[in-house]
mmCIF file of N, CA and C in Angstrom:
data_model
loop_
_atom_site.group_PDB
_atom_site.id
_atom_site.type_symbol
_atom_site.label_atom_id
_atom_site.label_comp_id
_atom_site.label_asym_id
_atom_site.label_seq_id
_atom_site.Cartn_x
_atom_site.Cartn_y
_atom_site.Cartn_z
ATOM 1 N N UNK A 1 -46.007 -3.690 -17.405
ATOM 2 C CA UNK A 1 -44.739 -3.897 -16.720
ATOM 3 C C UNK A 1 -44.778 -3.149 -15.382
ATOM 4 N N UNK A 2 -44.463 -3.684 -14.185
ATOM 5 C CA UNK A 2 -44.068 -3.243 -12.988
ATOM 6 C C UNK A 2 -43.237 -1.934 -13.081
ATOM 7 N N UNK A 3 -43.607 -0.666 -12.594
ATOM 8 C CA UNK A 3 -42.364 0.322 -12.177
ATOM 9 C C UNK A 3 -42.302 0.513 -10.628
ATOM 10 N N UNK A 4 -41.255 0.769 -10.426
ATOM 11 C CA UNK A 4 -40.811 1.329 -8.915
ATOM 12 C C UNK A 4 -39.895 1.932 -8.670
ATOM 13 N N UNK A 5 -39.770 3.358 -8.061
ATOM 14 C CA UNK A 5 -39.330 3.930 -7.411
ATOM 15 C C UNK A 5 -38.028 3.683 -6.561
ATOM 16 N N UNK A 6 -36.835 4.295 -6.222
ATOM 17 C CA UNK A 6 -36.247 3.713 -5.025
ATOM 18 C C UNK A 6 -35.388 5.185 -4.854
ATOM 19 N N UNK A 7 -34.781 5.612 -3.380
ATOM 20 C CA UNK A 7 -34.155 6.319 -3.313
ATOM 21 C C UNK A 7 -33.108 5.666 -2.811
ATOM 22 N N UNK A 8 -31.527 6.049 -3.427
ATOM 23 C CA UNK A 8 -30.474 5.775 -3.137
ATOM 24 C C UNK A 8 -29.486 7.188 -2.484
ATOM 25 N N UNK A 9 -28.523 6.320 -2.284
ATOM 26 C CA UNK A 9 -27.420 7.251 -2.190
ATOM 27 C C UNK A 9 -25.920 6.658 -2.206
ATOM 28 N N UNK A 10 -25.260 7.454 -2.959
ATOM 29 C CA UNK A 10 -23.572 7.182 -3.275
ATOM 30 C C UNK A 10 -22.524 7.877 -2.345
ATOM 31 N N UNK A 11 -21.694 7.377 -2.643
ATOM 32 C CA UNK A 11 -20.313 8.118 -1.973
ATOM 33 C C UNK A 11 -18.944 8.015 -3.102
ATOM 34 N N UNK A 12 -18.758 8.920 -3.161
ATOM 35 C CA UNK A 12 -17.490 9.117 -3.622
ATOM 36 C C UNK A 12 -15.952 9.684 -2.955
ATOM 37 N N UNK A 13 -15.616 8.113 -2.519
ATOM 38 C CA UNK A 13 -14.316 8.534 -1.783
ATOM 39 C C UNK A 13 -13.145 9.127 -2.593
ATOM 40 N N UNK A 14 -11.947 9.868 -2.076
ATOM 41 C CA UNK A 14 -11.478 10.458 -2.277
ATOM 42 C C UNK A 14 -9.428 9.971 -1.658
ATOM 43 N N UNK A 15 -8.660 9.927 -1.733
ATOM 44 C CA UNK A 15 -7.478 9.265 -1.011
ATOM 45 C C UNK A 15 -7.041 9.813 -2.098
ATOM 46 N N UNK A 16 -5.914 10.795 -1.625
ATOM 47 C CA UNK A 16 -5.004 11.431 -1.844
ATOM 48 C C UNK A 16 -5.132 12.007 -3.752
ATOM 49 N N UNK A 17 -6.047 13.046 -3.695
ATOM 50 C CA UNK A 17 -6.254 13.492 -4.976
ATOM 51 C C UNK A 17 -6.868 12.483 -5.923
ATOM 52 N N UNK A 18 -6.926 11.254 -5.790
ATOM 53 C CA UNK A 18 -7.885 10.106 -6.802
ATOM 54 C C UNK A 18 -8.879 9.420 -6.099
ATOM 55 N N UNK A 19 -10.113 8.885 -6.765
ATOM 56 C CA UNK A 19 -11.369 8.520 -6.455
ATOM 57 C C UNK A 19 -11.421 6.943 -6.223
ATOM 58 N N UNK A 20 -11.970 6.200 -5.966
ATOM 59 C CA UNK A 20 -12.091 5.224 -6.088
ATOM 60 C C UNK A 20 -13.498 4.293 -7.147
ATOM 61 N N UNK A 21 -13.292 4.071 -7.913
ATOM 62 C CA UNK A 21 -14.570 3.419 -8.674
ATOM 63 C C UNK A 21 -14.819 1.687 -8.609
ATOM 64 N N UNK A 22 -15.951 1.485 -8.731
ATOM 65 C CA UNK A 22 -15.871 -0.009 -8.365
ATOM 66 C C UNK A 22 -16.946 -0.705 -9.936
ATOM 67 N N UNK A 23 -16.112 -1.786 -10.513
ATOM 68 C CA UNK A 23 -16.907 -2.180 -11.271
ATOM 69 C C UNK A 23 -17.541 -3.580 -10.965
ATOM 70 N N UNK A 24 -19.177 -3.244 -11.624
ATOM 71 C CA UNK A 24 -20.125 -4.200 -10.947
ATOM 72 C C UNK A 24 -19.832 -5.666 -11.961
ATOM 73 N N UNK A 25 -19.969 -6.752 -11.226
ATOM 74 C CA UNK A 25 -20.084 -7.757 -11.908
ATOM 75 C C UNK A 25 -20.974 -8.374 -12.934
ATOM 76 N N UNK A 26 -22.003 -7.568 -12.553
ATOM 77 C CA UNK A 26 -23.444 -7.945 -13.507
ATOM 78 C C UNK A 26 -23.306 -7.426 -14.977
ATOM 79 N N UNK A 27 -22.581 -6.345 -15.548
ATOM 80 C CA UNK A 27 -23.317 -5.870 -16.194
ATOM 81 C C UNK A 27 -21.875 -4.551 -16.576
ATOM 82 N N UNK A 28 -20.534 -5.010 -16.142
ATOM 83 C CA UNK A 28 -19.428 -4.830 -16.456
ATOM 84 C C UNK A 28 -19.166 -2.923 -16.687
ATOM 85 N N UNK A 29 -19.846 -2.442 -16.195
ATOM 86 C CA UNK A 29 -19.917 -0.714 -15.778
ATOM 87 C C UNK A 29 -19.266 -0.370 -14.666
ATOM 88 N N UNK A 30 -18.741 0.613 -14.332
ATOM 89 C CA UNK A 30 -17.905 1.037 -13.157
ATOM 90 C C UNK A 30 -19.218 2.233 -12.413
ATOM 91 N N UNK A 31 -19.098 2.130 -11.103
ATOM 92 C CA UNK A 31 -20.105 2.886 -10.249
ATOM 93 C C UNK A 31 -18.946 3.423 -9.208
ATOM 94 N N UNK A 32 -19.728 4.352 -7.920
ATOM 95 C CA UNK A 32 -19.603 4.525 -6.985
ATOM 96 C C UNK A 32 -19.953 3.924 -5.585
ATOM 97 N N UNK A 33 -19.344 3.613 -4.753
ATOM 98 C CA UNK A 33 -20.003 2.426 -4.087
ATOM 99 C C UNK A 33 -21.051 3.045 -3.480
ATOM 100 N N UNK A 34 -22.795 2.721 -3.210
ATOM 101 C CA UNK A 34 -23.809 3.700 -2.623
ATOM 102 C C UNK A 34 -24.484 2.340 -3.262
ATOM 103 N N UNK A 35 -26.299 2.490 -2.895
ATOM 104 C CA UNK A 35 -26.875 1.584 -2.350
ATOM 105 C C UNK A 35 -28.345 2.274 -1.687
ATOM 106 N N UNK A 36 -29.393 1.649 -1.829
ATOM 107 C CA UNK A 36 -30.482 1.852 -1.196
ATOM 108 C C UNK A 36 -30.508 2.546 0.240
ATOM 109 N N UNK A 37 -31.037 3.461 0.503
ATOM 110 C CA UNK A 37 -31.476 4.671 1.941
ATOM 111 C C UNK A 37 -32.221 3.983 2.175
ATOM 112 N N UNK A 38 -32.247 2.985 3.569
ATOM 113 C CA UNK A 38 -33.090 2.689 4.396
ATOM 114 C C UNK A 38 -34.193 3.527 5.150
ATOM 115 N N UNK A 39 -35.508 2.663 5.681
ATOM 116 C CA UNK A 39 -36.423 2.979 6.040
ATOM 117 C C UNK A 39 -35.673 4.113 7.485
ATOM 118 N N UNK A 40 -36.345 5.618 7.311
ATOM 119 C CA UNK A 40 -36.384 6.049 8.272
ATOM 120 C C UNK A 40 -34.696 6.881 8.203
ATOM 121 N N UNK A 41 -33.675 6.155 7.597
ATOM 122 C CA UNK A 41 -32.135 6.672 7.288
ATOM 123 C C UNK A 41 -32.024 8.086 6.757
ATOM 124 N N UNK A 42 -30.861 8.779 7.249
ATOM 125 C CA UNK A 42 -30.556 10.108 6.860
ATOM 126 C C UNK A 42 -29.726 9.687 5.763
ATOM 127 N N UNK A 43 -29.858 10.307 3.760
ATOM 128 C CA UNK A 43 -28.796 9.632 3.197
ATOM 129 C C UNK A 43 -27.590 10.025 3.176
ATOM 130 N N UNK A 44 -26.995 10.587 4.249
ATOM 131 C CA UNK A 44 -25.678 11.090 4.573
ATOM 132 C C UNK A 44 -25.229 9.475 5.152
ATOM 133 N N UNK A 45 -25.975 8.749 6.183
ATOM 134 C CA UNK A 45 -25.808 8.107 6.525
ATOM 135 C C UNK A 45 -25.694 6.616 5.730
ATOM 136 N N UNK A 46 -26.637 6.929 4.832
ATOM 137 C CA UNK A 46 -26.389 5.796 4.232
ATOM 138 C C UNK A 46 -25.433 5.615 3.217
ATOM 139 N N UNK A 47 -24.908 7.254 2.408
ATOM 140 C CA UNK A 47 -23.869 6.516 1.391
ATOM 141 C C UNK A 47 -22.457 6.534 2.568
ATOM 142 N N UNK A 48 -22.569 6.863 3.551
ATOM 143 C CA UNK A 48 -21.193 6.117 4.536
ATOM 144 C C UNK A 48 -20.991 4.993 5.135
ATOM 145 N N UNK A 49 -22.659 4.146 4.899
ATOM 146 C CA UNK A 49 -22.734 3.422 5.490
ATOM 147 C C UNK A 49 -22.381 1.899 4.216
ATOM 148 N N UNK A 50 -22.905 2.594 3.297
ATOM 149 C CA UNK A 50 -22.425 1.568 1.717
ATOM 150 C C UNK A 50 -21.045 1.742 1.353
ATOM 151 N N UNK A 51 -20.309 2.983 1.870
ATOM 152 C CA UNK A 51 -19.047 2.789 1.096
ATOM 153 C C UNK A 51 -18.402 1.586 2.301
ATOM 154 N N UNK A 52 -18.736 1.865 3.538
ATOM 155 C CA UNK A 52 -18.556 0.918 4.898
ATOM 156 C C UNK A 52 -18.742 -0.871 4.190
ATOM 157 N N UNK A 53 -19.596 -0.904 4.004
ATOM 158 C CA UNK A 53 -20.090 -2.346 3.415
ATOM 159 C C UNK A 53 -19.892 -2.592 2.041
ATOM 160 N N UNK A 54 -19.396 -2.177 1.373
ATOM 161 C CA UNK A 54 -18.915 -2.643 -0.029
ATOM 162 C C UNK A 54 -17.379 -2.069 -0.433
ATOM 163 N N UNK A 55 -16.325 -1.414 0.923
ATOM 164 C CA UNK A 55 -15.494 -1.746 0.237
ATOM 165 C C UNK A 55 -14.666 -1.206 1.601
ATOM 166 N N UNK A 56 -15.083 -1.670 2.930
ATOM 167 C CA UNK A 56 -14.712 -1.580 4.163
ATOM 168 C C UNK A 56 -13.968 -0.380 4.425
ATOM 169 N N UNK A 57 -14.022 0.928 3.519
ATOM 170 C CA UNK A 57 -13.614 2.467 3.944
ATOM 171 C C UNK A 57 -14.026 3.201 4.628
ATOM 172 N N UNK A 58 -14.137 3.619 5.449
ATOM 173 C CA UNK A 58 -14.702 4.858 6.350
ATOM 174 C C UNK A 58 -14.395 6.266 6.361
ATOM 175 N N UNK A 59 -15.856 7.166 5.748
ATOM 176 C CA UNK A 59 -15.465 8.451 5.366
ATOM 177 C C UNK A 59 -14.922 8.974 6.917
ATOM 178 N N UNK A 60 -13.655 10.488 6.378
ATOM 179 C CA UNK A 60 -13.420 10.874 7.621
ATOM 180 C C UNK A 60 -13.552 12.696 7.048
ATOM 181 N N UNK A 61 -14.237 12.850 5.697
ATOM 182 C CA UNK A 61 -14.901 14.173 5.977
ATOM 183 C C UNK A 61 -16.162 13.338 5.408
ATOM 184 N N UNK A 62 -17.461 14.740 4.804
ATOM 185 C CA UNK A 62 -18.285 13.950 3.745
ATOM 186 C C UNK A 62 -19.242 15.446 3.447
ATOM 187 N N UNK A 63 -19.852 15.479 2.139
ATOM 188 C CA UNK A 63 -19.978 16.257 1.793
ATOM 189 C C UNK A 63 -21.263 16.370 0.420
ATOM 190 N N UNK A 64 -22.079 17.280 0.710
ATOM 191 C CA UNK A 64 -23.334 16.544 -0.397
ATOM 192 C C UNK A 64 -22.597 17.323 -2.134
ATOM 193 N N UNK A 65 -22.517 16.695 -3.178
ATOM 194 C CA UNK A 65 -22.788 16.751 -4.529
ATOM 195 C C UNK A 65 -23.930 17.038 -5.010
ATOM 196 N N UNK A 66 -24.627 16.654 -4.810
ATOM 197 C CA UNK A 66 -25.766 16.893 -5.434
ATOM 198 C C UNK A 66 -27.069 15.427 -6.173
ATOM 199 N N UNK A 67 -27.802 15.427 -7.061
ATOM 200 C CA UNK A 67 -28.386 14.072 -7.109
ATOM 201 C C UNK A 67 -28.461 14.088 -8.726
ATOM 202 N N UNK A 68 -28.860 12.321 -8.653
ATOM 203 C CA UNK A 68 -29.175 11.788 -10.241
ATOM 204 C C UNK A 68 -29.886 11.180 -9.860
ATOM 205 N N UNK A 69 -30.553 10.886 -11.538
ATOM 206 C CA UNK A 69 -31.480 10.306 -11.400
ATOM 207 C C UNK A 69 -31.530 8.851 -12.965
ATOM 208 N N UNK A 70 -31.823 7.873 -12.844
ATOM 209 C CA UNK A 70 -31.150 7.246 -14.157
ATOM 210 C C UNK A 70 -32.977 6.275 -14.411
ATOM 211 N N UNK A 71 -33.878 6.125 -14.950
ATOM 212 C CA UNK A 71 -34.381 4.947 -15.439
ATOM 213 C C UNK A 71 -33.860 3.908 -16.156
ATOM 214 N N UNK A 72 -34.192 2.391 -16.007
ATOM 215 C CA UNK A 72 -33.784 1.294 -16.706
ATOM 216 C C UNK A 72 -34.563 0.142 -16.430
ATOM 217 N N UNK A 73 -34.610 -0.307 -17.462
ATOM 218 C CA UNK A 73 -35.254 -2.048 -17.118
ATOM 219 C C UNK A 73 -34.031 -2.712 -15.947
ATOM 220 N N UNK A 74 -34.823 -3.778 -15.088
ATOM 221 C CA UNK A 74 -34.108 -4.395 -14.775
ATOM 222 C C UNK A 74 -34.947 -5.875 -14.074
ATOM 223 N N UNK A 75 -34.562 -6.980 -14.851
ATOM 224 C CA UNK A 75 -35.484 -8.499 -14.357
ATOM 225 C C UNK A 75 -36.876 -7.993 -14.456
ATOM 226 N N UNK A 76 -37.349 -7.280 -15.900
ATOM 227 C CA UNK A 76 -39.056 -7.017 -16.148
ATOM 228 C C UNK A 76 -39.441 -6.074 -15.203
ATOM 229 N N UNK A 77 -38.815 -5.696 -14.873
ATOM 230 C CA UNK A 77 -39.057 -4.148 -13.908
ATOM 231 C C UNK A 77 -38.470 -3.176 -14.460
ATOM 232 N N UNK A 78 -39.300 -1.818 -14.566
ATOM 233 C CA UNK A 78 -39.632 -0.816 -15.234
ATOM 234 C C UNK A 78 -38.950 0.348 -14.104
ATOM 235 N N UNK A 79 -37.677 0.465 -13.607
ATOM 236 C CA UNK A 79 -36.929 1.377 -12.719
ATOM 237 C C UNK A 79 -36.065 3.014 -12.618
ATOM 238 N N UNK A 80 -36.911 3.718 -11.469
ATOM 239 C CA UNK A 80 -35.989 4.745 -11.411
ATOM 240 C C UNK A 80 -35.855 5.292 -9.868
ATOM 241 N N UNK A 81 -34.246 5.309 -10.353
ATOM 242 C CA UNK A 81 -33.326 5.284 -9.217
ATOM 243 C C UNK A 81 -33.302 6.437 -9.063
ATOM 244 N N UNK A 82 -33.309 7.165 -7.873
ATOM 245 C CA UNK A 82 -32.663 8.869 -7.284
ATOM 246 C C UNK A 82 -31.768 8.273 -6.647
ATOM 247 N N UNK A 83 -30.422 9.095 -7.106
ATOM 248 C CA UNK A 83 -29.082 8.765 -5.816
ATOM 249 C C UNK A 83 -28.985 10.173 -5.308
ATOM 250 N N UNK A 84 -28.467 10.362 -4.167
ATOM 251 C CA UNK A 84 -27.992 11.653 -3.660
ATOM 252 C C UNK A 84 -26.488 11.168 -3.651
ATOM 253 N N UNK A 85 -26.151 12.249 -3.766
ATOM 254 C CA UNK A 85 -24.413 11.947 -4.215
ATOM 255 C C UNK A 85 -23.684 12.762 -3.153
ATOM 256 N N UNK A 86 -22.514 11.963 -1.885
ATOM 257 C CA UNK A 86 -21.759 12.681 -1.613
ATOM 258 C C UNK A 86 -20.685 12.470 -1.739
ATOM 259 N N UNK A 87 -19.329 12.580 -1.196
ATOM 260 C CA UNK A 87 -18.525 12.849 -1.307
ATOM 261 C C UNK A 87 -17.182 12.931 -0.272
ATOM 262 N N UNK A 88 -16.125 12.454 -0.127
ATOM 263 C CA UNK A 88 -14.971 13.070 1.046
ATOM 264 C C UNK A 88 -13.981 12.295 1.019
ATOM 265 N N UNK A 89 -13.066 12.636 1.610
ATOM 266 C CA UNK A 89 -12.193 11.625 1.642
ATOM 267 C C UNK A 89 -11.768 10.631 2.619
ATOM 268 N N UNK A 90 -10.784 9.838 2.455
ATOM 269 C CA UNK A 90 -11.618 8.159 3.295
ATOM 270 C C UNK A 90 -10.223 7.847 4.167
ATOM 271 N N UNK A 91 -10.379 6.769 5.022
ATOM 272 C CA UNK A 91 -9.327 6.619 5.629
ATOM 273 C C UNK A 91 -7.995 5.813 4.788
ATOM 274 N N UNK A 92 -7.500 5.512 3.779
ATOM 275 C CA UNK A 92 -6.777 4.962 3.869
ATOM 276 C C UNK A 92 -7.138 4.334 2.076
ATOM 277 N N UNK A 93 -6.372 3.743 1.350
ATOM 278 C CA UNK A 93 -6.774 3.261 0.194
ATOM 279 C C UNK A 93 -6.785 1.331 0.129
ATOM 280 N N UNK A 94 -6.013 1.388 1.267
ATOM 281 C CA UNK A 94 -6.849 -0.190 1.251
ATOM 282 C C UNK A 94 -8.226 -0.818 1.093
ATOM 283 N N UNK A 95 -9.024 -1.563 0.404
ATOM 284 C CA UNK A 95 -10.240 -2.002 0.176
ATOM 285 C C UNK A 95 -10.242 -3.031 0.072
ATOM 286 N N UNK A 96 -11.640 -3.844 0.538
ATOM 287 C CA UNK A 96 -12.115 -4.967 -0.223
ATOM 288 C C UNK A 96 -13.337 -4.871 -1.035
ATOM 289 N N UNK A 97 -14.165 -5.946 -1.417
ATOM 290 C CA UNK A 97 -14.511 -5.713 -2.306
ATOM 291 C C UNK A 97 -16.062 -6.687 -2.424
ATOM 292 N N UNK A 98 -16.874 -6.005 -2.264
ATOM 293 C CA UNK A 98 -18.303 -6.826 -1.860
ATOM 294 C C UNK A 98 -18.629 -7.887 -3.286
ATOM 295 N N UNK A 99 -19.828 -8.405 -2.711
ATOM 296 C CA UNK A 99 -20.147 -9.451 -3.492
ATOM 297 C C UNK A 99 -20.498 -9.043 -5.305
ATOM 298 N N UNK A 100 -20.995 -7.318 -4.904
ATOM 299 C CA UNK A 100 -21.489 -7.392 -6.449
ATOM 300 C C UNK A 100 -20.701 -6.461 -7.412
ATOM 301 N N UNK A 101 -19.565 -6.472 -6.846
ATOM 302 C CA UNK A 101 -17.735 -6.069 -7.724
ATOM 303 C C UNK A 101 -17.159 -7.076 -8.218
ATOM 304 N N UNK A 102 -16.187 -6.773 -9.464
ATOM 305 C CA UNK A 102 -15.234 -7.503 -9.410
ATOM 306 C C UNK A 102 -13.662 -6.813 -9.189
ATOM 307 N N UNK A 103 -14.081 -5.766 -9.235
ATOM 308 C CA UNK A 103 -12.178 -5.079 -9.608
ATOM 309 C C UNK A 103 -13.135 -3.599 -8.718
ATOM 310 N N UNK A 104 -11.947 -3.086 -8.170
ATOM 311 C CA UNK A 104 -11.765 -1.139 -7.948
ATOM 312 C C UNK A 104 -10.577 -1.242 -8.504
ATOM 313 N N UNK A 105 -10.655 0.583 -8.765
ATOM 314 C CA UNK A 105 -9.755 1.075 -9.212
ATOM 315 C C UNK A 105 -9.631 2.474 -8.491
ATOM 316 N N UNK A 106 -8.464 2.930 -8.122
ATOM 317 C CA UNK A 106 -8.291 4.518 -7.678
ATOM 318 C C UNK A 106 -7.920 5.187 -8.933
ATOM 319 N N UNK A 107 -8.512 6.558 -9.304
ATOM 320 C CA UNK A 107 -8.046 7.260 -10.602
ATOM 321 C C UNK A 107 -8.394 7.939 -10.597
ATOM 322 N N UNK A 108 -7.653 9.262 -11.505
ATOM 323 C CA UNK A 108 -7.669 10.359 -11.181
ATOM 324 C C UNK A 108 -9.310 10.837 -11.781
ATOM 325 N N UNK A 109 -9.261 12.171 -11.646
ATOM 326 C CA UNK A 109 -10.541 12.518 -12.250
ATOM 327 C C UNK A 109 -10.657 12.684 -13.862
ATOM 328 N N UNK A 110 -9.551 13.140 -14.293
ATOM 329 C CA UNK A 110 -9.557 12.950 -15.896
ATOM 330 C C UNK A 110 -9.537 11.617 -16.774
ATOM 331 N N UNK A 111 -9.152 9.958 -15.510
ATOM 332 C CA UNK A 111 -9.552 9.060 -15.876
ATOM 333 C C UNK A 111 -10.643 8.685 -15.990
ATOM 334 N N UNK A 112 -11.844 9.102 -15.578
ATOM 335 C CA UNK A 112 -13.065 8.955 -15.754
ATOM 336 C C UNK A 112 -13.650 8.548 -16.516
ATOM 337 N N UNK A 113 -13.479 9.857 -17.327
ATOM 338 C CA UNK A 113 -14.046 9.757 -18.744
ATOM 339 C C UNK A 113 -13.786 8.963 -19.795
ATOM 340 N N UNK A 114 -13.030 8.039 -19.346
ATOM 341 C CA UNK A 114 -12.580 6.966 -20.181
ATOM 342 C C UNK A 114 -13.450 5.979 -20.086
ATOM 343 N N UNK A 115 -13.797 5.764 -18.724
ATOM 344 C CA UNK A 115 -14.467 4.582 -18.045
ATOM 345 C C UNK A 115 -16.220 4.238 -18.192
ATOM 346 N N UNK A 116 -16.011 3.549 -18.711
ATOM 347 C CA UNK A 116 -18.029 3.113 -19.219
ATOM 348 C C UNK A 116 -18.730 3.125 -17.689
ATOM 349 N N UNK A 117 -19.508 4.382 -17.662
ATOM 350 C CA UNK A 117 -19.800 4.397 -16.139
ATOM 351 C C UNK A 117 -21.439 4.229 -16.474
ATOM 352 N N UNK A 118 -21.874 3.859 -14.957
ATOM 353 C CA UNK A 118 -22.967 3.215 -15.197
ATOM 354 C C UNK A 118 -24.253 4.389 -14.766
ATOM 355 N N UNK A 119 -25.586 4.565 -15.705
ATOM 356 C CA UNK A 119 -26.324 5.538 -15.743
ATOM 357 C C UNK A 119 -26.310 5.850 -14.451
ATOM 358 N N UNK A 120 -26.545 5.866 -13.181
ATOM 359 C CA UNK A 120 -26.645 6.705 -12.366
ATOM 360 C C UNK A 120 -25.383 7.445 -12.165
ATOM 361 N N UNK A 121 -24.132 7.289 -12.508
ATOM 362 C CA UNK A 121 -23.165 7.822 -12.301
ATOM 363 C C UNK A 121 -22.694 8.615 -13.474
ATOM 364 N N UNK A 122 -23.148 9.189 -14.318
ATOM 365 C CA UNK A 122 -23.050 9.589 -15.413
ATOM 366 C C UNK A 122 -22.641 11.097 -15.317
ATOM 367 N N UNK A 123 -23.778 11.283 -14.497
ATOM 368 C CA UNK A 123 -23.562 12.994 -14.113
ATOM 369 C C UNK A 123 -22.262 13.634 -13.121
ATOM 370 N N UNK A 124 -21.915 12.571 -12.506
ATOM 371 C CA UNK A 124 -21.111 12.625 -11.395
ATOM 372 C C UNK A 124 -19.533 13.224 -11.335
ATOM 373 N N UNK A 125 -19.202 12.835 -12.453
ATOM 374 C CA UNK A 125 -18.306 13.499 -12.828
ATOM 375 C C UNK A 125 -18.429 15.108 -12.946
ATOM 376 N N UNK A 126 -19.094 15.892 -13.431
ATOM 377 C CA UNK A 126 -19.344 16.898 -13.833
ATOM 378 C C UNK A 126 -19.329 17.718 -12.253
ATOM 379 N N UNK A 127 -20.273 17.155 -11.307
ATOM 380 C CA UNK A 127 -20.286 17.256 -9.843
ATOM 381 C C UNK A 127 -19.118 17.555 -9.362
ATOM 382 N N UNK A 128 -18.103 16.718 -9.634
ATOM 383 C CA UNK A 128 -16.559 16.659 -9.193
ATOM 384 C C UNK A 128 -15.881 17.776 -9.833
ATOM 385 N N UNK A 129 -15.783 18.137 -10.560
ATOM 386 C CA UNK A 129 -15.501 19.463 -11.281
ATOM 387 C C UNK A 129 -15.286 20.548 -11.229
ATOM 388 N N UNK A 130 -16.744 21.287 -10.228
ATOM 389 C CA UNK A 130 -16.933 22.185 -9.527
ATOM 390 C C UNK A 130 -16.055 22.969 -8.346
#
């Protein structure tokens, strides 16, 4: 079986004391919106640049969390993801909602743990905590 590598990075916005989570369509788990670090990209830049493109917010602080790391099959590929995880709060709680969502939700942090979150985001909570 094929393995590969990828480095990511997340963002976890923030609007007025609650988070925003986005659940993926594939595979019905709630994430953070973040996304593959481009060639050559700082991943500060890139999880501002994914929360930008998957749910048209723009951080206006930002702040590193820290990282995860999750393996999984995915389409016969043998995968593990590094996210760097940051963090801040965003302009405004209006959103839309990219192609590979179906629903966000804003909620608090003790809603979380309710929510079937998806392995790279697992740890993330705990991050928030601190």
């Amino acid at each position: 079986m094929e393995r590969i590598q990828e480095l990511n990075a997340c963002f976890v916005p923030f609007f007025e004391g609650k988070v925003l989570l986005l659940k993926r369509k594939d595979n019905e788990v709630w994430e953070f919106p973040g996304g593959g670090v481009d060639w050559g990209e700082m991943p500060e830049v890139s999880a501002k640049r994914e929360l930008r493109e998957e749910t048209g917010l723009s951080a206006t602080t930002c702040e590193y969390l820290g990282v995860t790391s999750a393996t999984y099959e995915k389409n016969g590929v043998e995968k593990h993801s590094v996210y760097l995880v940051f963090s801040g709060e965003v302009n405004g709680s209006q959103f839309f909602l990219g192609p590979e969502h179906s629903l966000g939700r804003w909620v608090s942090l003790s809603e979380i743990g309710f929510m079937k979150l998806a392995l790279n985001c697992e740890d993330i909570p705990k991050m928030l905590q601190k």
